[in-house]
C-alpha positions as a printed Julia matrix, in Angstrom:
197×3 Matrix{Float64}:
   6.01   -1.37   33.43
   3.15   -0.73   31.26
   3.19   -2.23   27.78
   2.77    0.27   25.06
  -0.09   -0.09   22.65
   0.58   -1.07   19.08
   0.48    1.33   16.23
  -2.46    0.76   13.76
  -1.75    0.05   10.2
  -5.08    0.12    7.93
  -5.08   -1.84    4.84
  -7.93   -0.65    2.52
 -10.0    -3.78    1.2
 -12.76   -3.93   -1.29
 -14.28   -6.48   -3.69
 -11.64   -7.72   -5.82
  -8.47   -6.42   -4.04
  -5.23   -7.9    -5.17
  -4.72  -10.16   -1.79
  -1.05  -11.18   -2.58
   0.14   -7.57   -3.12
  -0.34   -6.86    0.65
   0.3   -10.19    2.08
   4.08   -9.88    2.89
   3.91   -6.41    4.42
   0.66   -7.18    6.35
   2.24  -10.5     7.94
   5.41   -8.85    8.85
   3.78   -5.83   10.5
   0.98   -7.75   12.35
   3.6   -10.32   13.71
   5.66   -7.26   15.11
   5.6    -5.93   18.66
   5.01   -2.59   17.47
   2.17   -2.66   14.71
  -1.15   -4.05   14.55
  -2.77   -4.59   11.15
  -6.54   -3.64   10.56
  -8.75   -3.6     7.68
 -10.8    -0.67    6.47
 -13.45   -0.92    3.79
 -16.29    1.28    2.11
 -18.57   -0.42    4.53
 -18.8    -3.23    7.12
 -19.93   -5.73    4.59
 -17.48   -8.81    3.87
 -15.27   -8.4     0.95
 -13.95  -10.84   -1.45
 -10.42  -10.6    -2.79
  -9.29  -11.25   -6.33
  -8.13  -14.48   -5.06
 -11.43  -15.37   -3.53
 -10.53  -14.55    0.11
 -13.34  -13.34    2.21
 -12.42  -10.55    4.64
 -14.67   -9.1     7.35
 -13.35   -5.43    7.56
 -12.36   -3.94   11.14
 -13.78   -0.73   10.06
 -15.84    1.17    7.53
 -14.52    4.38    6.16
 -17.01    6.48    8.48
 -15.69    4.84   11.67
 -12.03    4.6    10.79
  -9.71    5.37   13.76
  -8.64    9.02   14.03
  -4.96    8.29   14.22
  -2.97    5.32   12.59
   0.67    4.88   11.5
   0.15    3.84    7.8
  -2.65    3.3     5.15
  -1.89    0.78    2.56
  -3.84    0.69   -0.6
  -3.63   -2.64   -2.26
  -4.0    -2.94   -5.99
  -7.16   -4.11   -7.92
  -9.35   -3.12  -11.04
 -11.58   -1.0    -8.95
  -9.04    1.76   -8.58
  -9.26    2.51  -12.39
 -13.21    2.7   -12.2
 -14.79    5.76  -10.42
 -18.02    4.14  -10.88
 -16.99    1.48   -8.34
 -17.12    4.16   -5.57
 -13.49    3.85   -4.96
 -13.08    7.59   -4.68
 -14.59    7.61   -1.34
 -11.29    6.63    0.09
  -9.77    9.85   -1.07
 -10.63   11.76    2.2
  -8.88    9.14    4.46
  -5.86    9.34    2.23
  -5.99   13.13    2.74
  -6.18   12.6     6.52
  -3.23   10.44    6.65
  -1.13   12.81    4.83
  -2.32   15.54    7.13
  -1.34   13.55   10.24
   1.97   12.27    8.81
   1.06    8.63    8.45
   2.73    6.73    5.57
   0.75    6.13    2.58
   1.29    3.06    0.4
  -0.1     2.49   -3.03
   0.91   -0.64   -5.02
  -0.03   -1.43   -8.71
  -3.5     0.32   -9.68
  -3.44    2.04   -6.33
  -0.41    3.91   -7.27
  -2.15    4.98  -10.34
  -5.31    5.98   -8.21
  -2.94    8.2    -5.9
  -1.29    9.65   -9.27
  -5.0    10.56  -10.6
  -6.04   12.48   -7.49
  -2.76   14.36   -7.21
  -0.93   12.76   -4.34
   2.45   12.03   -6.24
   2.69   15.21   -8.22
   5.31   16.35   -5.79
   7.33   13.31   -4.67
   9.43   10.64   -6.41
   7.12    7.68   -7.27
   6.61    4.81   -9.5
   3.68    2.6   -10.82
   2.98    0.04  -13.72
   5.01    2.25  -16.21
   4.77    5.9   -16.84
   2.83    5.44  -19.93
   0.06    3.19  -17.93
  -0.12    6.07  -15.26
  -0.45    8.76  -17.86
  -3.14    6.66  -19.78
  -5.15    5.75  -16.73
  -4.79    8.95  -14.81
  -5.63   11.77  -16.91
  -5.22   14.42  -14.09
  -1.68   13.33  -13.28
   0.87   15.93  -13.16
   3.81   14.22  -11.83
   5.43   12.75  -14.82
   9.08   14.38  -14.19
   9.2    12.65  -10.74
   8.32    9.22  -12.15
  11.14    6.57  -11.43
  11.49    3.45  -13.23
  11.91    1.14  -10.22
  10.23   -1.79   -8.58
   9.16    0.47   -5.5
   9.88    4.03   -4.59
   9.71    5.9    -1.07
   9.67    9.52   -0.84
   8.01   12.18    1.46
   5.85    9.62    3.25
   4.46    7.8     0.24
   5.55    4.53   -0.93
   4.66    3.21   -4.33
   5.19    0.07   -6.3
   4.21   -1.63   -9.57
   2.25   -4.69   -9.73
   5.09   -7.08   -9.99
   6.73   -5.79   -6.72
   4.9    -7.08   -3.78
   8.27   -7.76   -2.06
   9.69   -4.66   -2.85
   6.5    -2.74   -1.71
   6.94   -4.49    1.64
  10.38   -3.77    2.0
  10.13   -0.02    1.53
   6.93   -0.04    3.89
   8.85   -1.93    6.53
  11.95    0.22    6.13
   9.72    3.52    6.45
   8.07    2.25    9.45
  11.19    1.23   11.14
   9.63   -2.18   11.22
  12.7    -4.42   10.58
  16.1    -4.04   11.79
  17.37   -5.01    8.41
  14.68   -4.78    5.6
  17.22   -5.76    2.86
  18.24   -8.76    4.32
  14.58   -9.8     5.01
  13.94   -8.95    1.31
  16.87  -11.03    0.02
  15.6   -14.17    1.92
  12.22  -13.94    0.42
  13.24  -12.93   -2.92
  16.33  -15.59   -3.24
  14.7   -18.25   -0.9
  16.91  -20.83    0.88
  18.04  -22.18   -2.45
  18.52  -19.27   -4.92
  17.71  -20.61   -8.63
  20.8   -20.5   -11.1
  20.07  -18.25  -13.99
C-alpha cells in the first residue's frame, strides 16, 4: 500500500516573529503522520525570531506551494508596521481562504487579519477589542469580537498573545490532528503536577 503524502502547514516567519507563539502547534503537527510544517517568509534570507532563533525559510512568498492545509501567522511587532513590508503576505492569506485552507493568527497577527478585513464576517478574538480597534483602523468586525483566549470560526483561528496553548488546541482541533485536543491542552496547561492556587 502506497503511503499518502503529508499535508503542508505553512508558518509565516519574519525578523522578530514571536517564536513561542507557534511552538506548541508546530511541534505537534510536524510530529504527526498527516502534516508537515514548512516555513514561508518574504524571501529566502534567514530570519531571526524575537527570541534570537535563526530560521532558514523553506519558501519565499513567490514560490510558496500552490496548495496547503493551513497558513499560520505568528505574532510579532512587524504586523503593526506597514513600512516593514508585512502586507506582502496578504495575497497568500487570500489564496488560503480561496482554497479553503485554515488560517490562524495569534497576537498582532490577529490584529493584522482584522485590519485587512479577514475577520469582519466571523467570530474572532485578539489582544482586547480596544487594542484591535486602535491598531487596525480599517477593522469592521467589532460586533463579532469574542472575549476568549482563542476562537475558531469559518476556517479562521484567532488568539491573543497570552494564548499559545489555546491557539494550538484550536488549530489541532480544526485540522483534526489530535483525537482529543482538550486532553492534550489540559496536560500542557496543568502539567503532571498542577499547582495549587
